[in-house]
Coordinates of C-alpha atoms in Angstrom, one line a residue:
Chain E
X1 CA 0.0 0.0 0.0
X2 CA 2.8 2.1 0.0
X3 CA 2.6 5.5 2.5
X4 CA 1.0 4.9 5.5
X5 CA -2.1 7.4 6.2
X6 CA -0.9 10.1 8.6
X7 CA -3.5 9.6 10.7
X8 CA -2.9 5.7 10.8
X9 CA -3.1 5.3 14.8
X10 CA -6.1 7.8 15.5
X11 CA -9.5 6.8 16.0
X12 CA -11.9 9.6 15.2
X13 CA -13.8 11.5 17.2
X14 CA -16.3 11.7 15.1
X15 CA -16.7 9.2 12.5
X16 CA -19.7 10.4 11.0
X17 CA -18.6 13.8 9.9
X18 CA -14.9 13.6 8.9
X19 CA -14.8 10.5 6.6
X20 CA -12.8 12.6 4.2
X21 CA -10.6 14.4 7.0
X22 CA -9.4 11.4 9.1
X23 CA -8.3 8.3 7.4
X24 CA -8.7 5.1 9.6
X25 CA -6.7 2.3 8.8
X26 CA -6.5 1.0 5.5
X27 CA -8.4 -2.7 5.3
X28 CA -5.4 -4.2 2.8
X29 CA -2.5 -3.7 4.8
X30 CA 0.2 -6.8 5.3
X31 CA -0.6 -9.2 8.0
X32 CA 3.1 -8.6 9.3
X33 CA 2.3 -5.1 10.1
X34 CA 1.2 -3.9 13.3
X35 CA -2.3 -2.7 14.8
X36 CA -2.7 -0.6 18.3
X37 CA -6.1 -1.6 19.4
X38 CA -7.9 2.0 19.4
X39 CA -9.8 1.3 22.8
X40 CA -6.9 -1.1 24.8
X41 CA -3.9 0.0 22.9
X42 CA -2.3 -3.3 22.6
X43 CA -0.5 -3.9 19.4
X44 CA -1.7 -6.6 17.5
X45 CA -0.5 -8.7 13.9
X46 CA -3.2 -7.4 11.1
X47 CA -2.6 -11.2 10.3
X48 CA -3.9 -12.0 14.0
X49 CA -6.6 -9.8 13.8
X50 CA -7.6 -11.1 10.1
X51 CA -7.8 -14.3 11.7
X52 CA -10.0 -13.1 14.9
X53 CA -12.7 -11.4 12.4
X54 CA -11.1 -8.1 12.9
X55 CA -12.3 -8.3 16.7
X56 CA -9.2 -7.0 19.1
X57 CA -7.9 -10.8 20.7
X58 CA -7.3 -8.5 24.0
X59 CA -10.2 -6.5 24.3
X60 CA -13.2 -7.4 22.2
X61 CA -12.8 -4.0 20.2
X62 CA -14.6 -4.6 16.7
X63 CA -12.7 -2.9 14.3
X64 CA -14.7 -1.7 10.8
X65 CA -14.2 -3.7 8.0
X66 CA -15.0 -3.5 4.3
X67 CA -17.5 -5.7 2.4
X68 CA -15.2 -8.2 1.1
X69 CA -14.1 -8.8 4.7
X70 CA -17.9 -9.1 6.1
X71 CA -18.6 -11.7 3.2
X72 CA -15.6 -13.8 3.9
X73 CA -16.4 -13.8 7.5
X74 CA -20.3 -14.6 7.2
X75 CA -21.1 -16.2 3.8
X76 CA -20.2 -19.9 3.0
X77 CA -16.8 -19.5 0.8
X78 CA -17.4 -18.6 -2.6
X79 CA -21.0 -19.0 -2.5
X80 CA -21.7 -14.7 -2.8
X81 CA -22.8 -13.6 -6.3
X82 CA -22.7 -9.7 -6.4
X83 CA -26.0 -8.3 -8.2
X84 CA -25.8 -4.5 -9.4
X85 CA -22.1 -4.3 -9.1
X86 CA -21.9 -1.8 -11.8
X87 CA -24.4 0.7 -10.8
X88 CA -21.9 4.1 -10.0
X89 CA -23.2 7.1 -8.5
X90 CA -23.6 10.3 -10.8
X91 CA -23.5 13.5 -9.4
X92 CA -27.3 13.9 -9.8
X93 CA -28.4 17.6 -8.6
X94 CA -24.9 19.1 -9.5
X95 CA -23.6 19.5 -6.1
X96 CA -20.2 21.5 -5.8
X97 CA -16.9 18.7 -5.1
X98 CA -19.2 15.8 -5.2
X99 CA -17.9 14.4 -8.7
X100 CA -14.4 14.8 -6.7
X101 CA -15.7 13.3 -3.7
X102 CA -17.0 9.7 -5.0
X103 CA -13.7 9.7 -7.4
X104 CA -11.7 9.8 -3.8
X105 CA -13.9 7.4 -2.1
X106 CA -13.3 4.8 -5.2
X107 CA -9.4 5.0 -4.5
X108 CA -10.1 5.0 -0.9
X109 CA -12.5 2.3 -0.5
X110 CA -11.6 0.3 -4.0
X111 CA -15.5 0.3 -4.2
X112 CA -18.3 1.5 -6.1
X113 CA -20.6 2.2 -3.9
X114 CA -21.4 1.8 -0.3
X115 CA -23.2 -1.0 -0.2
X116 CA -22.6 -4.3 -1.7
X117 CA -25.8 -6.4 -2.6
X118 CA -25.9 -10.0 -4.0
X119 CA -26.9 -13.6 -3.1
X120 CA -25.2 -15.9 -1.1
X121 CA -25.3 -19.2 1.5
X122 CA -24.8 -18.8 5.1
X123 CA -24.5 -22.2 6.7
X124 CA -26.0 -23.7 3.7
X125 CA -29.1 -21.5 3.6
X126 CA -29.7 -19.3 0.4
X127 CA -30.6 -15.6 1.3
X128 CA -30.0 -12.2 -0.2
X129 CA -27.3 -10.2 1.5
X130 CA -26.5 -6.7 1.4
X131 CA -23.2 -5.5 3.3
X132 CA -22.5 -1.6 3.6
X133 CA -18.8 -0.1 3.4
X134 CA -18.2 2.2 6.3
X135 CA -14.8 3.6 3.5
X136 CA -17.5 4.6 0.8
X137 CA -18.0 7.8 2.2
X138 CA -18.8 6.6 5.2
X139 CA -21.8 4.1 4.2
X140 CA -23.9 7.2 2.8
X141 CA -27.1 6.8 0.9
X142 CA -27.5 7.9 -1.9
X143 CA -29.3 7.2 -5.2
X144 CA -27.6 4.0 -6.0
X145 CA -27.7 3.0 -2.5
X146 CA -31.3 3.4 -2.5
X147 CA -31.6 1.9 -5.6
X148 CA -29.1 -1.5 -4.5
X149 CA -31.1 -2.2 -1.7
X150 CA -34.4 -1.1 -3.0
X151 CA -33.7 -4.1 -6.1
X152 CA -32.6 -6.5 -3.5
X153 CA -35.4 -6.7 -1.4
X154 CA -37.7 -6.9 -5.0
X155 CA -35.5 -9.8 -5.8
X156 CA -35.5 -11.2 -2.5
X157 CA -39.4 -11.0 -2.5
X158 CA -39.6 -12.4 -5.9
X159 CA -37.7 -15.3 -4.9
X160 CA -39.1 -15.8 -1.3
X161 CA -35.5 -15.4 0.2
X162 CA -34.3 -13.7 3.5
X163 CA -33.0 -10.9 3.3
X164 CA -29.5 -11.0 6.0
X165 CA -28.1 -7.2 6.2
X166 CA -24.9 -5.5 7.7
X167 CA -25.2 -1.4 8.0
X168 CA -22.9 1.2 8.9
X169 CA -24.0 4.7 7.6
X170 CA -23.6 7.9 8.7
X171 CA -26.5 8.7 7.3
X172 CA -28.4 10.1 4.2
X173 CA -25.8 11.9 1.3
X174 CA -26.2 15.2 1.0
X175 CA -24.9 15.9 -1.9
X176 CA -27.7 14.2 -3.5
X177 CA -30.0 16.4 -1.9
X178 CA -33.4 15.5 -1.3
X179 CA -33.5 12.0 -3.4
X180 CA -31.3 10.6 -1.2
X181 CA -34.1 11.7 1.3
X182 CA -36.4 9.5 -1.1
X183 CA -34.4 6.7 -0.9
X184 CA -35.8 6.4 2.9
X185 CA -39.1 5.5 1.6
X186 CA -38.4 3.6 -1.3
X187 CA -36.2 1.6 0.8
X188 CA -38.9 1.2 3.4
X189 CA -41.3 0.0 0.8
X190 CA -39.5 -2.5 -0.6
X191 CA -38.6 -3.9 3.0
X192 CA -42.5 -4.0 3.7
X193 CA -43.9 -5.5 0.3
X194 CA -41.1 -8.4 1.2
X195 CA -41.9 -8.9 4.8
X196 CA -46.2 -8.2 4.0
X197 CA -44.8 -11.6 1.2
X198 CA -44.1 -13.4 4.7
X199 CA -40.2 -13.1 4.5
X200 CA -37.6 -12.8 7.0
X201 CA -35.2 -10.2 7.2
X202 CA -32.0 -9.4 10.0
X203 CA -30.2 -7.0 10.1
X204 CA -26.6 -6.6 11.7
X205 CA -26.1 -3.1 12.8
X206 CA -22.4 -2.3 12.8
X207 CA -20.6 1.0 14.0
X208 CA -21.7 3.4 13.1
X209 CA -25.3 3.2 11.9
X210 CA -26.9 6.8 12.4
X211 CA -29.6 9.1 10.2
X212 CA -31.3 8.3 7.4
X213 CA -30.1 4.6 7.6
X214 CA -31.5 4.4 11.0
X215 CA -34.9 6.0 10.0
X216 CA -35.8 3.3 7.4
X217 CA -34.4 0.1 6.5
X218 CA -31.8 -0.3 9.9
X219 CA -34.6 -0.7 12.1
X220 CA -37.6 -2.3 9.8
X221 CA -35.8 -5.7 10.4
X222 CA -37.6 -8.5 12.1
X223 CA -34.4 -9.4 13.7
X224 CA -32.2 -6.8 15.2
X225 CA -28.5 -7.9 15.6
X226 CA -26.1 -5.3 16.9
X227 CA -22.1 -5.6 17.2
X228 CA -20.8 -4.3 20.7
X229 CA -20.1 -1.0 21.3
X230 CA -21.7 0.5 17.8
X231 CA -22.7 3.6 17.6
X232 CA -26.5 3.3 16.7
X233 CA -29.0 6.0 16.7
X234 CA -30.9 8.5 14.5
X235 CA -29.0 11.6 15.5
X236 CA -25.5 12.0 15.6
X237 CA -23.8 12.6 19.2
X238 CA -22.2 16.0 18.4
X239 CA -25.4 17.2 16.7
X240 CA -27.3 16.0 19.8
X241 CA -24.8 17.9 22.3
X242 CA -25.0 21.1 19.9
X243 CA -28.7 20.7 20.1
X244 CA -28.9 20.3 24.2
X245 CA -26.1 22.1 24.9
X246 CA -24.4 19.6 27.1
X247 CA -22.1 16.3 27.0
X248 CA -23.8 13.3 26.7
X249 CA -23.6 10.4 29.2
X250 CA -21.1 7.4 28.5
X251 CA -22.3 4.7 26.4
X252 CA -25.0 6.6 25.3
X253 CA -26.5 5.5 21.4
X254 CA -24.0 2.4 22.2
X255 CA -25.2 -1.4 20.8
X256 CA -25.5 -2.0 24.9
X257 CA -27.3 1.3 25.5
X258 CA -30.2 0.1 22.9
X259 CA -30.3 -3.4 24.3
X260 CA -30.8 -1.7 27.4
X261 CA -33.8 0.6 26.1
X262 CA -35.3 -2.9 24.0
X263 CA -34.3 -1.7 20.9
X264 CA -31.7 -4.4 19.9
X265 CA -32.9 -8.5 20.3
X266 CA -29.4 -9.5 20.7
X267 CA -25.8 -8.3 20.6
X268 CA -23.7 -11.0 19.0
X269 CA -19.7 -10.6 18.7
X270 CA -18.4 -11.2 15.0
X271 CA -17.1 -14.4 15.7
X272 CA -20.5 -15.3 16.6
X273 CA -22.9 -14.1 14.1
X274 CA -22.2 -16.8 11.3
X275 CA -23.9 -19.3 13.8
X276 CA -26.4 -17.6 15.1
X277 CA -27.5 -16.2 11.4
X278 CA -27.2 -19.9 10.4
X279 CA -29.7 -21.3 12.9
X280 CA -31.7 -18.2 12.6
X281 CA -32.3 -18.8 9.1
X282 CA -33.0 -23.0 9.8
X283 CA -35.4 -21.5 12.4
X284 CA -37.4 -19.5 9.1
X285 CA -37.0 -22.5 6.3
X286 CA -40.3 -22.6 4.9
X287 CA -42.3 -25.9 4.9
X288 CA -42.3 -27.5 1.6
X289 CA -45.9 -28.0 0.4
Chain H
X1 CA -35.4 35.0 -5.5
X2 CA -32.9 33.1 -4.6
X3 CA -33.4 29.5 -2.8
X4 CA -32.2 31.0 1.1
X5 CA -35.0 33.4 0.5
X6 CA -37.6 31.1 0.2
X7 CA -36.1 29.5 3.4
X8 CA -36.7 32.3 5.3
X9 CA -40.1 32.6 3.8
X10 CA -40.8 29.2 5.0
X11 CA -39.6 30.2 8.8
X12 CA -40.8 33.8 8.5
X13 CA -42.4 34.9 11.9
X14 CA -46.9 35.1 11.2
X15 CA -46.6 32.3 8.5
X16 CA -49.9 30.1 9.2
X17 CA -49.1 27.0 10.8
X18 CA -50.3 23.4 10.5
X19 CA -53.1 24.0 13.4
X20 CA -54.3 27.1 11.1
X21 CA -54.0 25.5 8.1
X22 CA -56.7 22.7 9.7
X23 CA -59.1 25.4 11.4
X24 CA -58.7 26.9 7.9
X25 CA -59.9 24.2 5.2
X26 CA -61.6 21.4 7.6
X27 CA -64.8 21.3 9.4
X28 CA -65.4 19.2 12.9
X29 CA -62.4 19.0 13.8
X30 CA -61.8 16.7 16.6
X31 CA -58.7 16.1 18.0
X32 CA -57.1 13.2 19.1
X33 CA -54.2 12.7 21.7
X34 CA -51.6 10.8 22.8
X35 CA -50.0 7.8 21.0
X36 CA -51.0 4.8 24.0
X37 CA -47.2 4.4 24.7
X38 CA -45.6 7.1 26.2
X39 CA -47.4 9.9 25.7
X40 CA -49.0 12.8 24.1
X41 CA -46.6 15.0 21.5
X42 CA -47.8 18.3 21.1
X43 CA -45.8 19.1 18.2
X44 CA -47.9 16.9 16.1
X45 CA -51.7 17.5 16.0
X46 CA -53.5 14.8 15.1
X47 CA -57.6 13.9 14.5
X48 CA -60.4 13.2 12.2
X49 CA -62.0 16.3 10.3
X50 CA -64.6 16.9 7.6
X51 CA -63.8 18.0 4.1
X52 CA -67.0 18.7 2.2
X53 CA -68.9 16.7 4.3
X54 CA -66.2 13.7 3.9
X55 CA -64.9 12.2 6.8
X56 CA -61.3 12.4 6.6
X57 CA -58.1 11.9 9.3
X58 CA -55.6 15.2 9.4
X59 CA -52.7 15.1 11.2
X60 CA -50.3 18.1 11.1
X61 CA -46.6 19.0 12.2
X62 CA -47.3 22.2 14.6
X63 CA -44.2 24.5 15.3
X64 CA -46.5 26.9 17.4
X65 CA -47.8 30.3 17.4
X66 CA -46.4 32.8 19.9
X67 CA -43.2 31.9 22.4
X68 CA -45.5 30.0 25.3
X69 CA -47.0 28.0 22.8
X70 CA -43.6 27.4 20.2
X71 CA -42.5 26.0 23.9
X72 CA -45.4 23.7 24.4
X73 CA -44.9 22.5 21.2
X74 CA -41.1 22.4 20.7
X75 CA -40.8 24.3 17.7
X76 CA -42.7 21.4 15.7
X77 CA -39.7 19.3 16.3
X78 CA -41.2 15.8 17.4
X79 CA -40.5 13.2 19.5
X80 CA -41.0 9.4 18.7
X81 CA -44.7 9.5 20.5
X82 CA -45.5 12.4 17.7
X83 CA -45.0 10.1 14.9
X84 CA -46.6 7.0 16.8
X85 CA -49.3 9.4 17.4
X86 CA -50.0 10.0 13.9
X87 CA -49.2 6.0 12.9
X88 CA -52.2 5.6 15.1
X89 CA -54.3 7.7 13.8
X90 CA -53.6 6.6 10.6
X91 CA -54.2 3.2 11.3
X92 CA -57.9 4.3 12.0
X93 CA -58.0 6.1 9.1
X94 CA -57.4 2.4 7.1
X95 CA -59.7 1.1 9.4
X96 CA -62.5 3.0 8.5
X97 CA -61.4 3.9 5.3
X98 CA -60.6 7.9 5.8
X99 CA -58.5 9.5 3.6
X100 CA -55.2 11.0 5.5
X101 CA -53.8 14.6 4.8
X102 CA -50.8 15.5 6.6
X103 CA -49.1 19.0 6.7
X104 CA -45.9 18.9 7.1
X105 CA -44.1 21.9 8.7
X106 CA -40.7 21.0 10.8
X107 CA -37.1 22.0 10.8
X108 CA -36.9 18.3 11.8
X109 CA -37.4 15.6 14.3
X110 CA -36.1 16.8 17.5
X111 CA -32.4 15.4 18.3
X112 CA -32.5 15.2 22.3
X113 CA -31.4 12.5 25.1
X114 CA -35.2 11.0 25.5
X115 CA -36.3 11.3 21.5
X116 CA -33.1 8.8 21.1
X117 CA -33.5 6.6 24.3
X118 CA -37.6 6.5 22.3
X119 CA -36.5 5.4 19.0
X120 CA -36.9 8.2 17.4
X121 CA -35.2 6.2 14.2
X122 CA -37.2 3.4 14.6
X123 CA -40.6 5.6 14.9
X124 CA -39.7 7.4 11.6
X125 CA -38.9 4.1 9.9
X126 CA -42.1 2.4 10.9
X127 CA -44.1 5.3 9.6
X128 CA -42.4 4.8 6.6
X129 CA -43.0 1.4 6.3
X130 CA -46.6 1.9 7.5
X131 CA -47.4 4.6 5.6
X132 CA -46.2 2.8 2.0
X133 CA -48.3 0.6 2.6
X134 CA -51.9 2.3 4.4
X135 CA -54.5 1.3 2.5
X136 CA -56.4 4.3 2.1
X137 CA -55.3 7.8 0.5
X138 CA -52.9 9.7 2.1
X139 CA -52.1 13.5 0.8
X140 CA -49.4 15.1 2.3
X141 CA -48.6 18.9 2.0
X142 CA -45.6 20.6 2.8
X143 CA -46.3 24.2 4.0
X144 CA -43.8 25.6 5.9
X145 CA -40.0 23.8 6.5
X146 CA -39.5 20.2 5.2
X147 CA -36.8 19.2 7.5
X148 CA -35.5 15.8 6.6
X149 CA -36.4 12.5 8.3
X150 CA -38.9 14.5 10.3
X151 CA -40.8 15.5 7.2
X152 CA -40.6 12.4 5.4
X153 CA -41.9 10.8 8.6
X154 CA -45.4 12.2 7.3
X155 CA -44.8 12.5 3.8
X156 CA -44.7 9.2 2.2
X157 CA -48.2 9.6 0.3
X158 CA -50.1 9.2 -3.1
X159 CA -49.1 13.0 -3.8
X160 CA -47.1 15.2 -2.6
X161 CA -48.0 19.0 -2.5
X162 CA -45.8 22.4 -1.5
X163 CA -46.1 25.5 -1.1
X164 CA -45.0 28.0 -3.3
X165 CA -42.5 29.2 -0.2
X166 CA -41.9 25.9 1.2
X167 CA -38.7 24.3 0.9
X168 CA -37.8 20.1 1.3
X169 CA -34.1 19.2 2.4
X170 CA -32.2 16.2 3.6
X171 CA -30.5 18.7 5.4
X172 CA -30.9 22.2 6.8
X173 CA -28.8 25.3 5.0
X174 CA -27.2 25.9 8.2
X175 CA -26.4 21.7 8.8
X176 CA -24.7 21.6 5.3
X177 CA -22.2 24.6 5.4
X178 CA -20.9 23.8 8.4
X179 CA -20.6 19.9 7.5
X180 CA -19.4 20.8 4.3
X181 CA -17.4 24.4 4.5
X182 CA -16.9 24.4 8.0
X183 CA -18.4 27.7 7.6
X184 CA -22.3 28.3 8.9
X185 CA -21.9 31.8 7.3
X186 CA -22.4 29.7 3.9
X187 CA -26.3 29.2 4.7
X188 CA -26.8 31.2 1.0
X189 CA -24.5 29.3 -1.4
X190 CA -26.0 25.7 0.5
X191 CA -29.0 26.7 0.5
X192 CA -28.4 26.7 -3.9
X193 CA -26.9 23.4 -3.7
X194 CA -29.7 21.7 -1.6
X195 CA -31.8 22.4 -4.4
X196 CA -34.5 22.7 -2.1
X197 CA -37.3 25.0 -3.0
X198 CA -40.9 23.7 -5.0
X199 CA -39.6 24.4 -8.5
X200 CA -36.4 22.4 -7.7
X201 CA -38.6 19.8 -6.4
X202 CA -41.3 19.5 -9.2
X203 CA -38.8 19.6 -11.5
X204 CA -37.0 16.4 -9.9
X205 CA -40.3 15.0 -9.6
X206 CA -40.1 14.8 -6.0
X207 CA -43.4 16.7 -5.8
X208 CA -46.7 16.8 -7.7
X209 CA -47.5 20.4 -7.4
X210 CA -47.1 23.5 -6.1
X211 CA -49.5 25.5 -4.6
X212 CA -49.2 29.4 -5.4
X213 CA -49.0 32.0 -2.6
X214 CA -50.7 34.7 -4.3
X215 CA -50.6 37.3 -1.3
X216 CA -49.1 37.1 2.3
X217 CA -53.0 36.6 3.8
X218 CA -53.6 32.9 2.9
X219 CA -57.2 32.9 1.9
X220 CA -56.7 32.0 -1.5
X221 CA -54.1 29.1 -0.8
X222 CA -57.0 27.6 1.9
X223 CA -60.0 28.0 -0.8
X224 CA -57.7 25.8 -3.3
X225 CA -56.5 23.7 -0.8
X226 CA -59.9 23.0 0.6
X227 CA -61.6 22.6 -3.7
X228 CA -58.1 20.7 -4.5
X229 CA -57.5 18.1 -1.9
X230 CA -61.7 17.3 -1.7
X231 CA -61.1 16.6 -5.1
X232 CA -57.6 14.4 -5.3
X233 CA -58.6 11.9 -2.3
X234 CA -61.9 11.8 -4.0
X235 CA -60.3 10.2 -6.9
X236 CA -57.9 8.4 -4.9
X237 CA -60.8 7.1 -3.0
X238 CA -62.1 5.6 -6.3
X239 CA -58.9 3.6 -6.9
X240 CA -59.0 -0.6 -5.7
X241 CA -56.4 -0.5 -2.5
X242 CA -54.1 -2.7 -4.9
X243 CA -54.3 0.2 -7.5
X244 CA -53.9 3.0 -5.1
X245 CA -50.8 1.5 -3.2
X246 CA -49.1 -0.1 -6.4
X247 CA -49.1 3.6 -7.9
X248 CA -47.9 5.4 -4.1
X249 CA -44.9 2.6 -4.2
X250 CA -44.0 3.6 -7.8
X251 CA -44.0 7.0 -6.7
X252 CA -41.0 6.7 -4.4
X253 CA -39.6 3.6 -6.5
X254 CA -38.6 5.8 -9.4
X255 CA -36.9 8.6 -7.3
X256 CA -33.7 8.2 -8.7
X257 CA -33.6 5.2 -10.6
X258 CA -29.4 5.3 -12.5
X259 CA -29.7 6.2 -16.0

């Protein structure tokens, strides 16, 4: 990879806001290399924490991951198919820097969007997964996001399959203006017409899933999944202290803190979602006539 | 005028507000509280009304008039029990088949400690949800400020109305230059790019129409309102519930579709 990112070692403050300002760790780097643990600070192999699902061997800490990673750690090997993989944002309402901004976001992420959608077999069970990329401008929706998820859930109703999701957003994109407001709704109604077709859908919420993402298809789930410590909520916490006008309390929009408040059905560490989405699913086969 | 005019338009101090626009164009008015989980929201008004002699459920987005009562109401910014107060209502609109018209006037759901420890993105997304699928009419009219989540959380409908000095965001003017130029002074030129007024929006085919303000006293945009929407959920009343909800999810489903 070449030059390490200058700000290599820090975790952001705030993830949401400064995807473009504050680099995080890049998700190909050699396994040789070392890792400080952002919330114990032990040093760790990339090639030990590759093994361990990204999850901190000390600590617990879930690190973020790309797609590619999620799918090798939950599907059955080589069994995803990637639908739509083509479909590129455009900048659709002419919004200043934006054609800049996804052209950065493709060398950063070496994706084409934020979300990757497709078919695949967890445990042996067929489902549709879609898999958001916390490096594609920090899992924003936009038009194609919308769009991605929107035709999954139409497919996924078509073919009476469930529908297994990972988020991380920060939120609606605003440089698509309002239509990536209408991707809300058009998200939410495809998630209804496949769950009104009797079909299950869980979702895995992963840090951090906040705004637009949270208001529709993050929560419609019929199964809520949540990693530890995510940051999960509808507004963001600086917006929220901005708004109040004072600090908020520890752990507060945490996986823990919406377990807590009923929120969340279950908070599953990484190493232990393939199982639990595996019997999950056997739990929903339908009966053959 | 330029689009951070019309957004102070759509703020401006004495603009009628969603209670006004009820007393306004509906008859009977009887309103309904609480949403039978937590509590009663008062920045969403909520109840069944007659148009023309048609039973019909309104539910409106109420920022308040003078300071006591902006308090009472929080600004119009709502709380989860706001939007479950108007899911319930709708609910018995479906139930015995009332159309639903919902104004929509709010710089956005309220970000606080209890509208989070609520759900506040959970009660936006079941509205959604709900709301795509209600199997009766729904009308929703954006009069005032058409803040985000909070607006959509009463705006997924058959049609969707504005007014000629309404804007529709995803975010506020303020929210996006200091997100995006670290610089709130940059309301203006954010404000452009939002592209967030009722041309921008009919021309994106966000919206279905936009009603003219003709004068600063709103008589005239009542008297159409109260001829235009009798008229729309009439027809939409007419539709089978198959037909009415196939053509509210293609709505929404074609908002940008890649080319």
């Amino acid at each position: 990879m070449g030059v390490l990112p200058k700000n290599l070692f820090k975790k952001p403050n705030n993830p949401l806001e400064n995807y473009d300002k504050t680099k995080t760790y890049s998700p190909d780097i050699p396994s040789e290399m070392c890792i400080p643990c952002p919330s114990c600070k032990a040093i760790l192999l990339n090639g030990d924490l590759n093994e361990n699902g990204h999850v901190c061997p000390k600590c617990g800490f879930h690190f973020r991951i790309n797609p590619r990673q999620r799918i090798n750690i939950i599907a059955d090997e080589g069994s995803f198919q990637e639908y739509d993989a083509a479909l590129r944002s455009r900048n659709v309402i002419d919004f200043p820097n934006y054609d800049k901004k996804l052209k950065h976001a493709l060398l950063e992420s070496s994706a084409k969007e934020a979300v990757v959608c497709g078919r695949a077999k967890i445990g042996g069970y067929d489902c549709c997964m879609f898999v958001m990329d916390p490096y594609f401008m920090m899992g924003s929706m936009g038009t194609v996001v919308g769009e991605k998820i929107t035709r999954l859930f139409e497919y996924a109703t078509e073919q009476s399959l469930p529908v297994i999701g990972f988020t991380v957003s920060g939120g609606a994109r605003m440089q698509e203006g309002i239509l990536s407001l209408m991707q809300m709704a058009k998200t939410s109604g495809a998630v209804k017409r496949h769950s009104d077709a009797g079909n299950l859908y869980a979702v895995v919420l992963t840090d951090p899933t906040t705004g637009g993402v949270t208001a529709s298809f993050a929560m419609e789930a019929d199964v809520t999944i949540a990693e530890p410590g995510a940051l999960i909520g509808f507004a963001g916490p600086r917006v929220i202290e901005q708004t109040i006008r004072q600090k908020l309390p520890n752990g507060f929009q945490r996986s823990e803190f919406l377990y807590e408040k009923g929120f969340v059905d279950v908070i599953l560490k990484r190493t232990e979602q393939k199982g639990y989405l595996t019997t999950l699913l056997s739990l929903h086969q339908k009966e053959a006539n | 005028m330029e689009a951070f005019d019309r957004v102070m338009k759509a703020r401006a101090k004495g603009r009628p507000t969603g209670l006004s626009f009820i007393n306004h164009i509906f008859d009977d008015f009887l309103e309904m509280h609480g949403d039978r989980r937590f509590g009663d929201d008062s920045a969403v008004v909520a109840g069944i009304a007659r148009l023309n002699g048609m039973p019909v459920t309104v539910i409106a987005l109420e920022r308040g008039t003078d300071t006591k009562d902006k308090i009472m109401r929080n600004f119009g910014m709502a709380h989860p029990e706001g939007y479950r107060k108007a899911l319930r209502q709708m609910k018995l609109a479906e139930k015995f088949h009332r159309p639903v018209i919902c104004f929509v006037d709010t710089s956005g759901a309220y970000c606080g400690i209890a509208a989070e420890e609520r759900g506040q993105g959970l009660a936006i997304a079941e509205n959604l949800m709900e709301m795509m699928a209600l199997k009766t009419p729904v009308l929703s009219i954006l009069i005032g400020e058409g803040g985000s989540g909070g607006a959509l959380g009463l705006a997924v409908a058959d049609e969707v109305w504005m007014l000629e000095n309404a804007v529709y965001s995803v975010i506020s003017p303020e929210g996006c230059a200091s997100i995006l130029w670290k610089d709130p002074a940059k309301v203006r030129e954010a404000a452009a790019c939002l592209k967030l007024t009722a041309q921008d929006l009919l021309e994106l085919d966000v919206i279905e129409r936009i009603i003219e303000e003709p004068s600063d006293d709103f008589e005239e945009v009542f008297a159409t309102l109260r001829r235009d929407i009798f008229t729309t959920v009439s027809q939409n009343k007419q539709l089978p519930v198959e037909a009415l909800l196939e053509k509210r999810y293609n709505r929404f489903r074609k908002i940008g579709v890649p080319k």
